[in-house]
Amino acid sequence: MKVLEIKNLHKIYNTTQIRVHAVNGIDLDFEEGEFAAIVGPSGSGKTTLLNLIGGLDKPTEGEILVNGVNLSTLKSSEIIDFRLRNIGFVFQSYNLIPVLTAGENVEFIMGLQKWDRKKRDERTRELLKAVGLEERIHSRPSKLSGGQQQRVAVARALASKPQFVLADEPTANLDSKSTETLLEIMESLNREERITFIFSTHDARVVKKARRVITLEDGKILSDETRN
Amino acid sequence: MAWRNLWRNRRRTVITSASVLFAVVFALFFRSLQLGSYDYMFKSAIESYTGYIQIQHHDFWEERIVDNTFTIKPELNNRILQDENILATIPRFESFALASSGPQTKGVMVIGIDPEKENYLSEVENKLVRYRLTPEAVSRIKSDRTIPEKVGNLLDLYQGNSYTNSGRMQLDLGISDKDAGSLMPVIEKEARFENGHISMGMPGAWIGDKLSRYLEIGIGDTLVLIGQGYHATSAAGKYEIKGIVKQPAPDIDNKIVYLPLDVCQDLFNAPGNLTSLVLHVGDNSDRAVEETLNRMEPLISEPCRLIEWKEMNEVLVSQLDADNKSGMIMIGILYLVIAFGVFGTVLMMTAERRREFGVLVAIGMQKKKLASVVSLEMLYIGFLGILGGSFLAIPIILYGQTHPIVFKGTFAKMWEDFGFEPIMAFQGIDYYFLWQIFIVAIMVLIALMAPVRRILGMNVVNALKA
Ligand SMILES: Nc1ncnc2c1ncn2[C@@H]1O[C@H](COP(=O)(O)OP(=O)(O)OP(=O)(O)O)[C@@H](O)[C@H]1O
Ligand SMILES: [Mg+2]
């Protein structure tokens, strides 16, 4: 089943000095349960593409369908709600709300969806356990290492059982040990919860773990390989 | 969530609410000082001379001539005194004359008073000069080796000044209460100034400090007054100077002459006549004065009339009104500074949280919801600041009310030269208190619009880059 279809996607940034064609005619499909890496040199359009998929930015041309829903038909407040229910996000760093504990950060999304308390608590514990941070549930982000923070961010991204998780260079600020741990966690969640992960990276070791690797250059797809 | 944010990010909460707190304290402090000082000037003007109610000849206020005077029967005076709010009646005879002593001549204001009754209101006796820093006195004091150099310099600065009490002199000379015990007796001894009394039937006079300097006369000298008496008779008399009074307002100090009432009436050939009879009230609130006026109205008949403090102090009222306007500009500038402080703090805090806001919207929080949470947070902070500021300001103002600021040294001299008493009083807790709080609350609400607008107009992608 297709969770995501991208058709003839373009994004042009018009600044006063230059015109940048950051995404230049991309067509892509993602099936449920994929574990896909987007790679490419700096400036190739990885972040732009992920932002467009997540509805954080609007395409200049083309369509994005999530579970058959065309994002461009939604109003901006509807897109936010759509993200809440269908898309998980992990950013490169400073993902977490500093005043909330690890547990509260994970719970936050479920709170926005008005889940009842018991269900929220259960799911929070389950997710923190899955990322190996059950005992840090009451810690504030400032008391966690960078790797631990990213693991909490992954747990939060999964909280509302989204269609897929978008992660823009989630390991860029991590050492190799933490990178490995995070990747393992993402992989096992991908397998166990059948959640689609789409992440961008520069890191060859991360690329190795991906089952599909999409390479971008100058906003275009250079190659798209699936391996087993 | 709003509460939790406040509690968990104490630094932010403290900084922002502190900015509001200081805003409230400053606004209250300055407004209290401003209103209090007006009130003080007002009260001291009214209470030092006109009083709240007077009886005058119908035409006297418009045309202050000796012919527009009146007599009052003892029975009427007694009936007036029976009123519950009238503590005393104070008779006066005011006119103008030419004063001369030797070669010097000057137009002066002559006031015939009952020295004892004046103690109810203008307290002329308390304004008698008790100390004078004459050049001789200053050099005698400075020859005492216990006098510190700093005090010596101030003595030079204030040379020629007169004082009605030693406290003010001590302030001017910058002597602390601690040193007063050793220094003041020397100064008091050398600067002492002795006055005599004036009393009914005796041709003695008290004259203003500045006037005495102008005419170059002192105690024991003779003052000649020439003027026009009742029904165009000529008026002239010789009086021995018994005392020097210091009036706080310089333009009164340089032209005032007090005579005993009957002596003055004789001078102007109008025995028994008065230019005004002050009805000295106990309760001086607007309402009590109004009610007293109403009770007096039926007792007074032509050619007399009752005249109120507002009419008598018209100039002062409009002057204070003008002053109040410039005061408003001052406080307006203060508000601007305060508003910038609060606004700046809020903007800083908002900028600091840009990424946090970006993440929240990215993971699915509606901008409106976020804006309302942040607004609530700000309202809590504003409330905290206003509450704290009020509680901090109350004791300051209450203390200030009983301990007005009395300026010392050169600054005090500057004020006096401008014709002000070097005192700033505080206004007690009053309606203005709510107004100031209201104004700061409005500022908080305006400052609130900054984060709200930022959030509603936020570009998530850019916010995430922060
Ligand atoms: N807001 C913007 N305004 C103008 N140009 C932009 C903007 N955002 C990105 N670009 C440009 O679009 C192109 C693609 O940028 P993008 O951030 O998607 O690259 P990237 O592959 O994520 O790079 P990196 O590996 O460095 O993160 C770049 O040339 C960049 O300068
Ligand atoms: Mg990027």
XYZ file of C-alpha atoms and ligand atoms in Angstrom:
726
model
C 0.000 0.000 0.000
C 1.301 3.421 -0.927
C 1.578 5.814 2.003
C 3.140 8.614 0.018
C 3.088 9.692 -3.611
C 5.087 12.597 -4.933
C 4.340 13.853 -8.435
C 6.460 16.252 -10.444
C 7.503 18.223 -7.370
C 9.213 21.596 -7.770
C 10.343 24.136 -5.244
C 11.842 27.405 -6.360
C 13.230 29.892 -3.853
C 13.208 33.434 -5.107
C 15.573 35.613 -3.188
C 16.486 39.123 -4.161
C 19.823 38.010 -5.566
C 19.190 34.549 -6.940
C 16.584 32.011 -7.950
C 17.223 28.568 -6.514
C 15.525 25.530 -7.939
C 15.902 23.522 -4.725
C 13.611 20.687 -5.816
C 13.478 20.235 -9.528
C 10.891 17.756 -10.762
C 10.814 14.856 -8.334
C 8.543 11.806 -8.657
C 8.615 9.300 -5.816
C 6.383 6.673 -4.194
C 6.756 5.140 -0.737
C 5.168 1.901 0.398
C 4.134 1.205 3.949
C 6.998 -0.045 6.098
C 9.861 1.371 4.095
C 13.151 2.371 5.697
C 14.516 4.886 3.219
C 17.506 7.202 3.227
C 17.752 10.369 1.192
C 21.346 11.246 0.460
C 23.171 13.791 -1.601
C 25.673 16.587 -1.303
C 24.983 19.679 0.727
C 22.493 21.904 -1.031
C 21.086 19.061 -3.121
C 17.588 19.631 -1.710
C 17.187 16.959 1.000
C 15.835 19.256 3.685
C 13.616 21.064 1.213
C 12.125 17.793 0.040
C 11.417 16.563 3.569
C 9.856 19.907 4.517
C 7.581 19.728 1.499
C 6.541 16.157 2.296
C 5.783 17.176 5.866
C 3.701 20.130 4.751
C 6.003 22.579 6.504
C 6.589 24.296 3.197
C 4.468 24.677 0.077
C 5.629 23.339 -3.301
C 5.942 25.721 -6.254
C 4.529 22.991 -8.473
C 3.505 19.357 -8.205
C 1.520 17.214 -5.804
C 2.059 15.316 -2.596
C -0.455 12.688 -1.607
C -0.355 11.162 1.839
C -2.599 8.100 1.999
C -4.346 9.505 -1.027
C -4.908 12.951 0.545
C -3.525 15.787 -1.562
C -1.745 18.176 0.817
C -2.280 21.165 -1.469
C -6.044 20.869 -1.009
C -5.720 21.471 2.743
C -5.869 24.825 4.500
C -2.855 25.679 6.612
C -4.604 24.869 9.892
C -5.797 21.575 8.392
C -2.240 20.760 7.380
C -1.127 21.236 10.991
C -3.831 18.824 12.167
C -2.926 16.460 9.383
C 0.698 16.485 10.540
C -0.400 15.851 14.086
C -2.235 12.660 13.087
C -0.171 11.351 10.205
C 3.407 12.545 10.244
C 6.124 12.230 12.843
C 9.115 14.554 12.830
C 12.659 14.229 14.062
C 14.970 17.163 13.463
C 18.701 17.408 13.528
C 18.843 18.831 17.060
C 16.954 20.694 19.795
C 13.825 18.744 19.055
C 12.456 18.711 22.544
C 10.513 21.345 24.458
C 13.018 22.388 27.119
C 10.531 22.934 29.932
C 8.944 19.502 29.548
C 10.375 16.209 30.817
C 11.167 13.359 28.444
C 7.849 11.755 29.311
C 5.891 14.967 28.865
C 7.553 15.604 25.504
C 6.370 12.214 24.261
C 2.949 12.641 25.805
C 2.474 16.115 24.392
C 1.314 14.954 20.957
C -1.187 12.549 22.450
C -2.409 15.365 24.668
C -3.008 17.521 21.599
C -5.051 14.638 20.198
C -7.004 14.475 23.439
C -6.183 10.879 24.246
C -7.269 9.898 27.715
C -4.731 9.936 30.510
C -4.367 6.187 30.946
C -3.792 5.523 27.275
C -1.281 8.351 27.168
C 0.697 7.064 30.117
C 0.771 3.542 28.741
C 1.932 4.590 25.307
C 4.555 6.954 26.750
C 6.063 4.211 28.867
C 5.933 1.758 26.005
C 7.721 4.148 23.664
C 10.334 5.271 26.142
C 10.993 1.628 26.867
C 11.372 0.970 23.151
C 14.029 3.684 22.906
C 15.662 2.457 26.107
C 14.948 5.515 28.227
C 12.205 4.241 30.491
C 14.055 5.319 33.621
C 14.627 8.853 32.275
C 10.930 9.598 31.972
C 11.135 12.462 34.475
C 14.359 13.985 33.158
C 14.362 17.370 31.498
C 16.044 17.522 28.036
C 18.963 19.517 29.443
C 19.790 16.512 31.636
C 19.929 14.122 28.652
C 22.792 13.524 26.212
C 22.387 14.460 22.543
C 21.800 10.829 21.615
C 19.245 10.367 24.363
C 17.442 13.520 23.261
C 17.219 12.179 19.704
C 15.829 8.900 21.029
C 13.148 10.780 22.938
C 12.422 12.705 19.728
C 11.970 9.414 17.872
C 9.648 8.197 20.610
C 7.651 11.409 20.332
C 7.486 11.125 16.528
C 5.917 7.709 16.930
C 3.513 8.671 19.691
C 0.460 9.204 17.574
C 1.095 6.160 15.375
C 1.751 8.242 12.248
C 1.768 7.054 8.622
C 5.475 7.811 8.440
C 8.312 9.530 10.248
C 10.429 12.182 8.564
C 13.880 12.684 10.020
C 16.257 15.307 8.672
C 19.803 14.254 9.515
C 18.796 12.813 12.891
C 22.324 11.607 13.600
C 24.294 14.597 12.372
C 25.166 15.757 15.862
C 25.754 12.328 17.377
C 28.884 10.288 17.992
C 29.183 6.906 16.277
C 28.025 4.912 19.300
C 24.864 6.979 19.710
C 24.306 6.917 15.973
C 24.364 3.158 16.007
C 21.981 2.918 18.954
C 19.530 5.354 17.375
C 19.618 3.510 14.079
C 18.979 0.191 15.796
C 16.032 1.638 17.624
C 14.590 3.145 14.449
C 15.045 -0.109 12.625
C 13.361 -2.212 15.243
C 10.448 0.216 15.523
C 10.199 0.147 11.762
C 9.922 -3.595 11.878
C 7.729 -3.944 14.960
C 5.311 -1.066 14.458
C 5.548 -1.201 10.660
C 6.195 2.502 10.544
C 7.700 4.041 7.433
C 10.912 5.997 8.087
C 12.251 8.516 5.615
C 15.465 10.145 6.722
C 18.165 12.224 5.160
C 21.810 11.722 6.023
C 25.405 12.382 5.121
C 26.661 9.444 7.124
C 27.808 6.385 5.161
C 27.154 4.053 8.155
C 23.567 5.254 8.318
C 23.152 4.807 4.592
C 24.317 1.213 4.939
C 21.368 0.414 7.242
C 18.781 1.781 4.826
C 16.837 -0.636 2.676
C 16.233 2.034 0.074
C 18.625 4.832 -0.851
C 17.496 7.835 -2.869
C 20.303 10.049 -4.087
C 19.613 13.687 -4.925
C 21.679 16.151 -6.845
C 20.676 19.700 -7.678
C 17.094 18.989 -6.709
C 16.807 15.935 -8.991
C 16.860 12.230 -8.330
C 20.203 10.833 -9.371
C 19.477 7.255 -8.321
C 16.891 5.271 -6.375
C 18.045 1.826 -5.222
C 16.198 -0.720 -3.148
C 18.200 -3.517 -1.536
C 17.453 -6.349 0.776
C 0.858 23.894 30.438
C 1.164 27.652 30.826
C 1.688 27.367 34.580
C 4.195 24.608 34.153
C 6.182 26.685 31.684
C 6.362 29.545 34.152
C 7.421 27.377 36.987
C 9.949 25.382 35.035
C 11.542 28.300 33.289
C 12.037 30.431 36.330
C 14.719 32.624 34.810
C 12.422 33.735 32.019
C 9.491 34.242 34.362
C 11.561 36.209 36.819
C 13.086 38.478 34.179
C 9.813 39.223 32.458
C 7.754 39.733 35.580
C 10.556 41.814 37.054
C 10.290 44.145 34.083
C 6.577 44.506 34.805
C 7.229 44.817 38.518
C 9.633 47.683 38.039
C 7.217 49.295 35.631
C 4.519 49.243 38.305
C 6.802 50.439 41.075
C 8.178 53.294 38.973
C 4.785 54.384 37.724
C 3.288 54.322 41.211
C 6.272 55.964 42.828
C 6.437 58.856 40.404
C 2.723 59.427 40.224
C 2.469 59.396 43.999
C 5.316 61.861 44.249
C 3.825 64.062 41.581
C 0.306 64.154 42.967
C 1.572 64.382 46.514
C 3.722 67.372 45.698
C 0.840 69.183 44.005
C -1.360 68.443 46.920
C 1.282 69.645 49.314
C 1.785 72.895 47.422
C -1.933 73.381 47.299
C -2.611 72.654 50.921
C 0.315 74.725 52.066
C -0.811 77.653 49.936
C -4.367 77.479 51.239
C -3.496 76.622 54.769
C -0.717 79.143 55.052
C -2.899 82.011 54.094
C -6.351 82.124 52.554
C -7.961 79.248 54.394
C -10.928 77.483 52.801
C -13.697 79.997 53.469
C -13.669 83.738 54.042
C -16.199 86.488 54.541
C -15.404 89.565 52.484
C -17.041 92.725 51.317
C -18.923 91.995 48.124
C -16.517 93.960 45.962
C -13.273 93.406 47.748
C -12.032 90.513 45.620
C -12.429 92.525 42.428
C -11.310 95.845 43.831
C -9.033 95.580 46.821
C -9.371 99.011 48.239
C -9.839 100.171 51.796
C -13.369 101.341 51.011
C -14.470 97.773 50.270
C -14.281 96.666 53.863
C -16.903 95.600 56.369
C -17.566 95.317 60.067
C -18.769 92.242 61.840
C -21.030 92.285 64.867
C -19.864 90.201 67.836
C -23.238 88.347 67.875
C -22.753 87.227 64.283
C -19.192 86.205 65.007
C -20.432 84.095 67.912
C -23.126 82.448 65.830
C -20.538 81.539 63.227
C -18.297 80.069 65.880
C -21.132 77.812 67.021
C -20.905 75.863 63.759
C -19.515 72.403 64.295
C -16.883 72.680 61.572
C -15.626 76.173 62.355
C -12.819 76.217 64.853
C -12.033 79.910 64.786
C -12.600 83.145 62.926
C -9.507 85.049 61.953
C -9.928 88.770 61.245
C -7.632 90.581 58.841
C -7.136 93.970 57.342
C -5.064 93.933 54.172
C -3.924 96.869 52.142
C -1.032 98.362 50.272
C 1.324 101.097 51.308
C 4.667 102.601 50.527
C 7.326 101.573 53.009
C 10.441 103.539 53.564
C 13.436 103.439 55.767
C 16.164 105.933 55.136
C 16.776 106.290 51.390
C 15.005 103.013 50.433
C 11.346 102.923 49.424
C 9.189 100.043 48.329
C 5.551 99.183 47.745
C 4.488 96.671 50.369
C 1.530 94.585 51.411
C 0.332 95.569 54.871
C -1.633 92.995 56.798
C -3.292 93.722 60.074
C -3.559 90.545 62.084
C -4.524 89.243 65.445
C -1.202 87.472 66.135
C -2.784 84.907 68.407
C -5.621 83.995 66.095
C -3.221 83.655 63.181
C -1.723 80.706 64.996
C -4.768 78.736 63.869
C -3.877 79.172 60.219
C -0.937 81.121 58.907
C 1.172 80.606 62.029
C 3.059 83.822 61.444
C 4.817 83.387 64.743
C 6.398 80.136 63.582
C 7.754 81.935 60.566
C 9.815 84.305 62.624
C 13.472 84.022 61.748
C 15.317 82.185 64.505
C 18.746 81.957 62.878
C 20.501 84.114 60.372
C 23.790 83.302 58.672
C 25.075 86.861 58.531
C 28.639 87.297 57.222
C 29.739 87.991 60.798
C 28.004 84.878 62.110
C 29.566 82.779 59.343
C 33.076 83.992 60.062
C 32.575 83.476 63.791
C 31.359 79.921 63.183
C 34.195 79.157 60.783
C 36.749 80.322 63.302
C 35.685 77.404 65.474
C 38.149 74.668 64.596
C 35.727 71.802 65.139
C 33.740 72.858 62.058
C 34.650 70.552 59.128
C 35.693 72.076 55.831
C 32.664 70.726 54.014
C 30.326 72.514 56.417
C 32.478 75.637 56.057
C 31.976 75.616 52.296
C 28.233 75.226 52.675
C 28.230 78.057 55.190
C 29.743 80.267 52.502
C 27.126 79.105 50.029
C 24.250 79.802 52.384
C 25.667 82.983 53.839
C 22.828 85.467 54.183
C 20.140 82.806 54.538
C 17.640 82.934 57.342
C 16.021 80.000 59.080
C 12.895 79.591 61.110
C 14.184 76.387 62.670
C 17.530 74.737 63.167
C 16.484 71.509 61.438
C 16.356 73.185 58.051
C 19.674 74.885 58.701
C 21.202 71.561 59.654
C 19.955 70.056 56.377
C 21.313 72.916 54.304
C 24.699 72.660 55.949
C 24.796 68.946 55.235
C 25.229 68.001 58.875
C 24.146 64.488 59.762
C 22.065 63.808 62.844
C 25.093 62.072 64.283
C 27.268 65.200 64.075
C 24.438 67.562 64.982
C 25.023 67.092 68.690
C 28.532 68.497 68.522
C 28.240 70.988 65.656
C 24.778 72.512 65.877
C 25.081 74.182 69.307
C 28.023 76.268 68.057
C 26.215 77.247 64.881
C 22.934 77.910 66.666
C 24.647 80.086 69.229
C 26.459 82.220 66.671
C 23.582 82.489 64.221
C 20.817 83.067 66.737
C 18.392 85.788 65.879
C 16.098 87.309 68.487
C 12.642 88.653 67.663
C 10.119 90.538 69.687
C 6.341 90.273 69.693
C 3.737 92.472 68.181
C 0.537 92.862 70.081
C -2.736 94.714 69.848
C -2.420 98.402 70.505
C 1.362 98.466 70.168
C 2.822 100.139 67.060
C 5.249 97.347 66.229
C 5.726 95.478 62.954
C 6.954 92.156 61.637
C 8.367 92.300 58.160
C 9.494 89.790 55.542
C 13.100 88.617 55.534
C 13.716 89.675 51.933
C 11.987 92.989 52.495
C 14.176 93.693 55.517
C 17.258 93.127 53.394
C 15.949 95.357 50.652
C 15.182 98.150 53.051
C 18.353 97.372 54.981
C 16.605 97.469 58.308
C 16.573 95.209 61.326
C 15.071 94.784 64.761
C 14.590 98.061 66.570
C 14.700 100.177 63.409
C 11.766 102.300 62.381
C 9.582 101.624 59.387
C 7.499 104.386 57.863
C 4.319 103.444 56.007
C 2.425 105.857 53.765
C -0.782 105.009 51.967
C -4.362 105.874 51.292
C -6.932 105.348 54.031
C -10.696 104.961 54.280
C -12.700 107.417 52.143
C -9.550 108.793 50.514
C -8.010 110.018 53.710
C -4.257 109.903 53.852
C -2.640 107.250 55.937
C 0.775 107.380 57.529
C 2.479 105.827 60.519
C 5.796 104.921 62.119
C 6.419 101.462 63.492
C 9.240 99.804 65.275
C 10.481 96.575 63.683
C 9.892 93.838 66.251
C 10.603 90.787 64.195
C 11.582 89.337 60.838
C 9.447 86.610 59.289
C 10.477 84.293 56.509
C 7.725 83.463 54.050
C 8.440 80.460 51.828
C 7.209 82.219 48.692
C 9.904 84.757 47.736
C 7.535 87.244 46.126
C 5.576 87.512 49.365
C 8.702 87.526 51.485
C 9.934 90.643 49.732
C 6.852 92.747 50.346
C 5.062 91.676 53.487
C 4.499 93.806 56.577
C 2.445 92.565 59.532
C 0.866 95.006 61.957
C -1.410 94.326 64.888
C -4.981 94.450 63.572
C -6.122 97.550 65.470
C -2.914 99.400 64.695
C -3.414 98.661 61.048
C -7.076 99.735 61.133
C -5.968 102.991 62.704
C -3.332 103.521 60.042
C -5.970 103.315 57.338
C -8.496 105.307 59.342
C -10.937 102.393 59.407
C -11.252 101.317 63.021
C -13.236 98.119 63.432
C -13.235 97.367 59.701
C -12.047 94.138 58.152
C -11.066 93.185 54.645
C -11.634 89.543 55.398
C -12.698 87.179 58.105
C -11.307 83.678 57.642
C -13.636 80.921 58.790
C -11.145 78.310 59.874
C -12.574 74.840 59.215
C -11.742 71.625 61.025
C -12.570 69.154 58.255
C -11.185 70.483 54.969
C -12.474 67.769 52.643
C -14.364 69.109 49.636
C -17.655 67.850 50.982
C -17.270 69.251 54.489
C -16.250 72.637 53.132
C -19.255 72.620 50.808
C -21.623 71.774 53.656
C -20.129 74.428 55.912
C -20.602 76.980 53.149
C -24.249 75.987 52.868
C -24.804 76.424 56.585
C -23.115 79.831 56.558
C -24.984 81.175 53.553
C -28.153 82.288 55.427
C -26.119 84.112 58.092
C -24.285 86.379 55.702
C -25.957 89.439 54.259
C -25.007 92.448 52.167
C -22.514 94.015 51.799
C -20.716 90.769 52.670
C -20.404 87.499 50.912
C -18.751 84.122 51.366
C -15.798 83.355 49.191
C -14.324 79.915 48.624
C -10.724 78.727 48.383
C -11.093 77.918 44.690
C -11.921 81.478 43.816
C -9.264 82.903 46.082
C -6.559 80.627 44.711
C -7.538 80.837 41.073
C -4.013 81.614 39.969
C -2.605 78.718 41.928
C -5.301 76.394 40.610
C -4.506 77.255 37.010
C -0.775 77.229 37.675
C -0.961 73.785 39.190
C -3.130 72.732 36.288
C -0.406 73.806 33.898
C 2.169 72.114 36.082
C 0.076 69.004 36.048
C 0.142 69.068 32.260
C 3.909 69.211 32.130
C 3.870 66.536 34.822
C 1.732 64.441 32.504
C 4.348 64.805 29.786
C 7.001 63.721 32.254
C 5.044 60.700 33.281
C 4.242 60.033 29.629
C 7.958 59.837 28.928
C 8.355 57.570 31.915
C 5.612 55.305 30.544
C 7.390 55.210 27.209
C 10.616 54.107 28.872
C 8.730 51.544 30.934
C 6.847 50.291 27.884
C 10.085 49.840 25.992
C 11.470 47.882 28.927
C 8.512 45.523 29.075
C 8.282 45.288 25.303
C 12.000 44.618 24.910
C 11.945 41.892 27.503
C 8.961 40.213 25.899
C 10.509 40.431 22.433
C 13.746 38.972 23.725
C 11.914 36.102 25.357
C 9.931 35.487 22.191
C 13.028 35.462 20.011
C 14.651 33.035 22.404
C 11.759 30.615 21.957
C 11.507 30.819 18.162
C 12.785 27.326 17.591
C 10.604 25.918 20.348
C 7.553 27.484 18.705
C 8.658 26.127 15.322
C 8.981 22.594 16.674
C 5.577 22.797 18.374
C 3.808 23.811 15.172
C 5.801 21.278 13.138
C 4.705 18.396 15.337
C 1.105 19.478 15.103
C 0.176 22.223 17.543
C -2.180 24.799 16.070
C -0.756 28.309 15.947
C -3.866 29.710 17.620
C -3.565 27.252 20.451
C 0.114 28.027 20.884
C -0.601 31.747 20.805
C -3.231 31.394 23.513
C -0.948 29.316 25.724
C 1.818 31.889 25.353
C -0.651 34.717 26.019
C -1.859 33.008 29.155
C 1.726 32.635 30.248
C 2.328 36.315 29.647
C -0.820 37.253 31.525
C 0.298 35.222 34.511
C 3.679 36.913 34.334
C 2.075 40.331 33.997
C -0.256 39.613 36.882
C 2.642 38.424 39.005
C 4.624 41.559 38.167
C 1.712 43.890 38.844
C 0.893 42.184 42.111
C 4.512 42.193 43.208
C 4.995 45.777 42.087
C 1.948 46.964 44.002
C 3.020 45.185 47.142
C 6.482 46.657 46.826
C 5.180 50.154 46.125
C 2.647 50.262 48.973
C 5.137 50.314 51.845
C 7.381 52.753 49.960
C 4.505 55.144 49.434
C 3.110 54.738 52.926
C 6.546 55.425 54.316
C 6.993 58.374 51.986
C 3.665 59.800 53.076
C 4.894 60.260 56.611
C 8.469 61.009 55.532
C 8.382 63.449 52.624
C 11.581 63.930 50.696
C 13.333 67.050 51.959
C 16.084 68.250 49.693
C 19.411 69.284 51.109
C 22.383 71.347 50.103
C 22.753 73.076 46.752
C 19.755 71.336 45.250
C 17.516 72.693 47.985
C 18.883 76.186 47.362
C 18.091 75.851 43.683
C 14.496 74.920 44.493
C 14.152 77.771 46.910
C 15.524 80.173 44.332
C 12.767 79.028 42.010
C 10.267 79.826 44.710
C 9.463 76.267 45.729
C 9.701 74.745 49.103
C 12.378 72.072 48.788
C 9.970 69.310 49.729
C 8.425 66.502 47.732
C 5.495 64.797 49.346
C 3.836 61.496 48.477
C 0.173 61.043 47.764
C -1.415 58.272 49.809
C -2.975 55.210 48.206
C -5.789 56.569 46.107
C -7.559 56.159 42.768
C -4.374 56.991 40.904
C -3.027 53.689 42.197
C -5.592 51.768 40.174
C -4.944 53.994 37.197
C -1.234 53.297 37.184
C -1.862 49.580 37.483
C -4.388 49.827 34.693
C -1.903 51.633 32.453
C 0.827 49.066 33.076
C -1.709 46.285 32.460
C -2.520 47.879 29.096
C 1.206 47.943 28.330
C 1.430 44.245 29.139
C -1.502 43.581 26.820
C 0.157 45.555 24.047
C 3.453 43.783 24.655
C 1.530 40.531 24.421
C 0.667 41.273 20.840
C 4.296 40.835 19.827
C 4.560 37.092 20.539
C 1.012 36.513 19.343
C 1.736 38.151 16.017
C 5.055 36.323 15.769
C 3.375 32.989 16.326
C 0.414 33.543 14.032
C 2.641 34.786 11.234
C 5.377 32.259 11.816
C 7.131 30.538 8.923
C 7.813 27.115 10.411
C 10.716 26.321 8.136
C 12.520 29.499 9.067
C 11.703 29.092 12.741
C 13.234 25.623 12.694
C 16.464 27.016 11.287
C 16.887 29.218 14.340
N 14.614 29.583 2.555
C 15.428 29.495 1.507
N 15.600 30.545 0.701
C 16.423 30.482 -0.357
N 17.107 29.407 -0.685
C 16.988 28.326 0.083
C 16.143 28.314 1.227
N 16.223 27.081 1.806
C 17.085 26.380 1.055
N 17.546 27.109 0.028
C 18.450 26.650 -1.030
O 17.919 25.483 -1.590
C 18.952 24.567 -1.901
C 18.655 23.254 -1.215
O 18.779 23.429 0.189
P 18.542 22.261 1.215
O 18.629 22.849 2.560
O 17.298 21.547 0.871
O 19.793 21.328 0.961
P 20.275 20.066 1.784
O 20.419 18.983 0.809
O 19.376 19.852 2.923
O 21.672 20.525 2.257
P 22.443 20.118 3.598
O 23.009 18.759 3.342
O 23.518 21.132 3.693
O 21.480 20.155 4.691
C 20.247 25.185 -1.433
O 20.894 25.732 -2.541
C 19.803 26.263 -0.477
O 20.703 27.345 -0.529
Mg 19.575 19.871 5.043
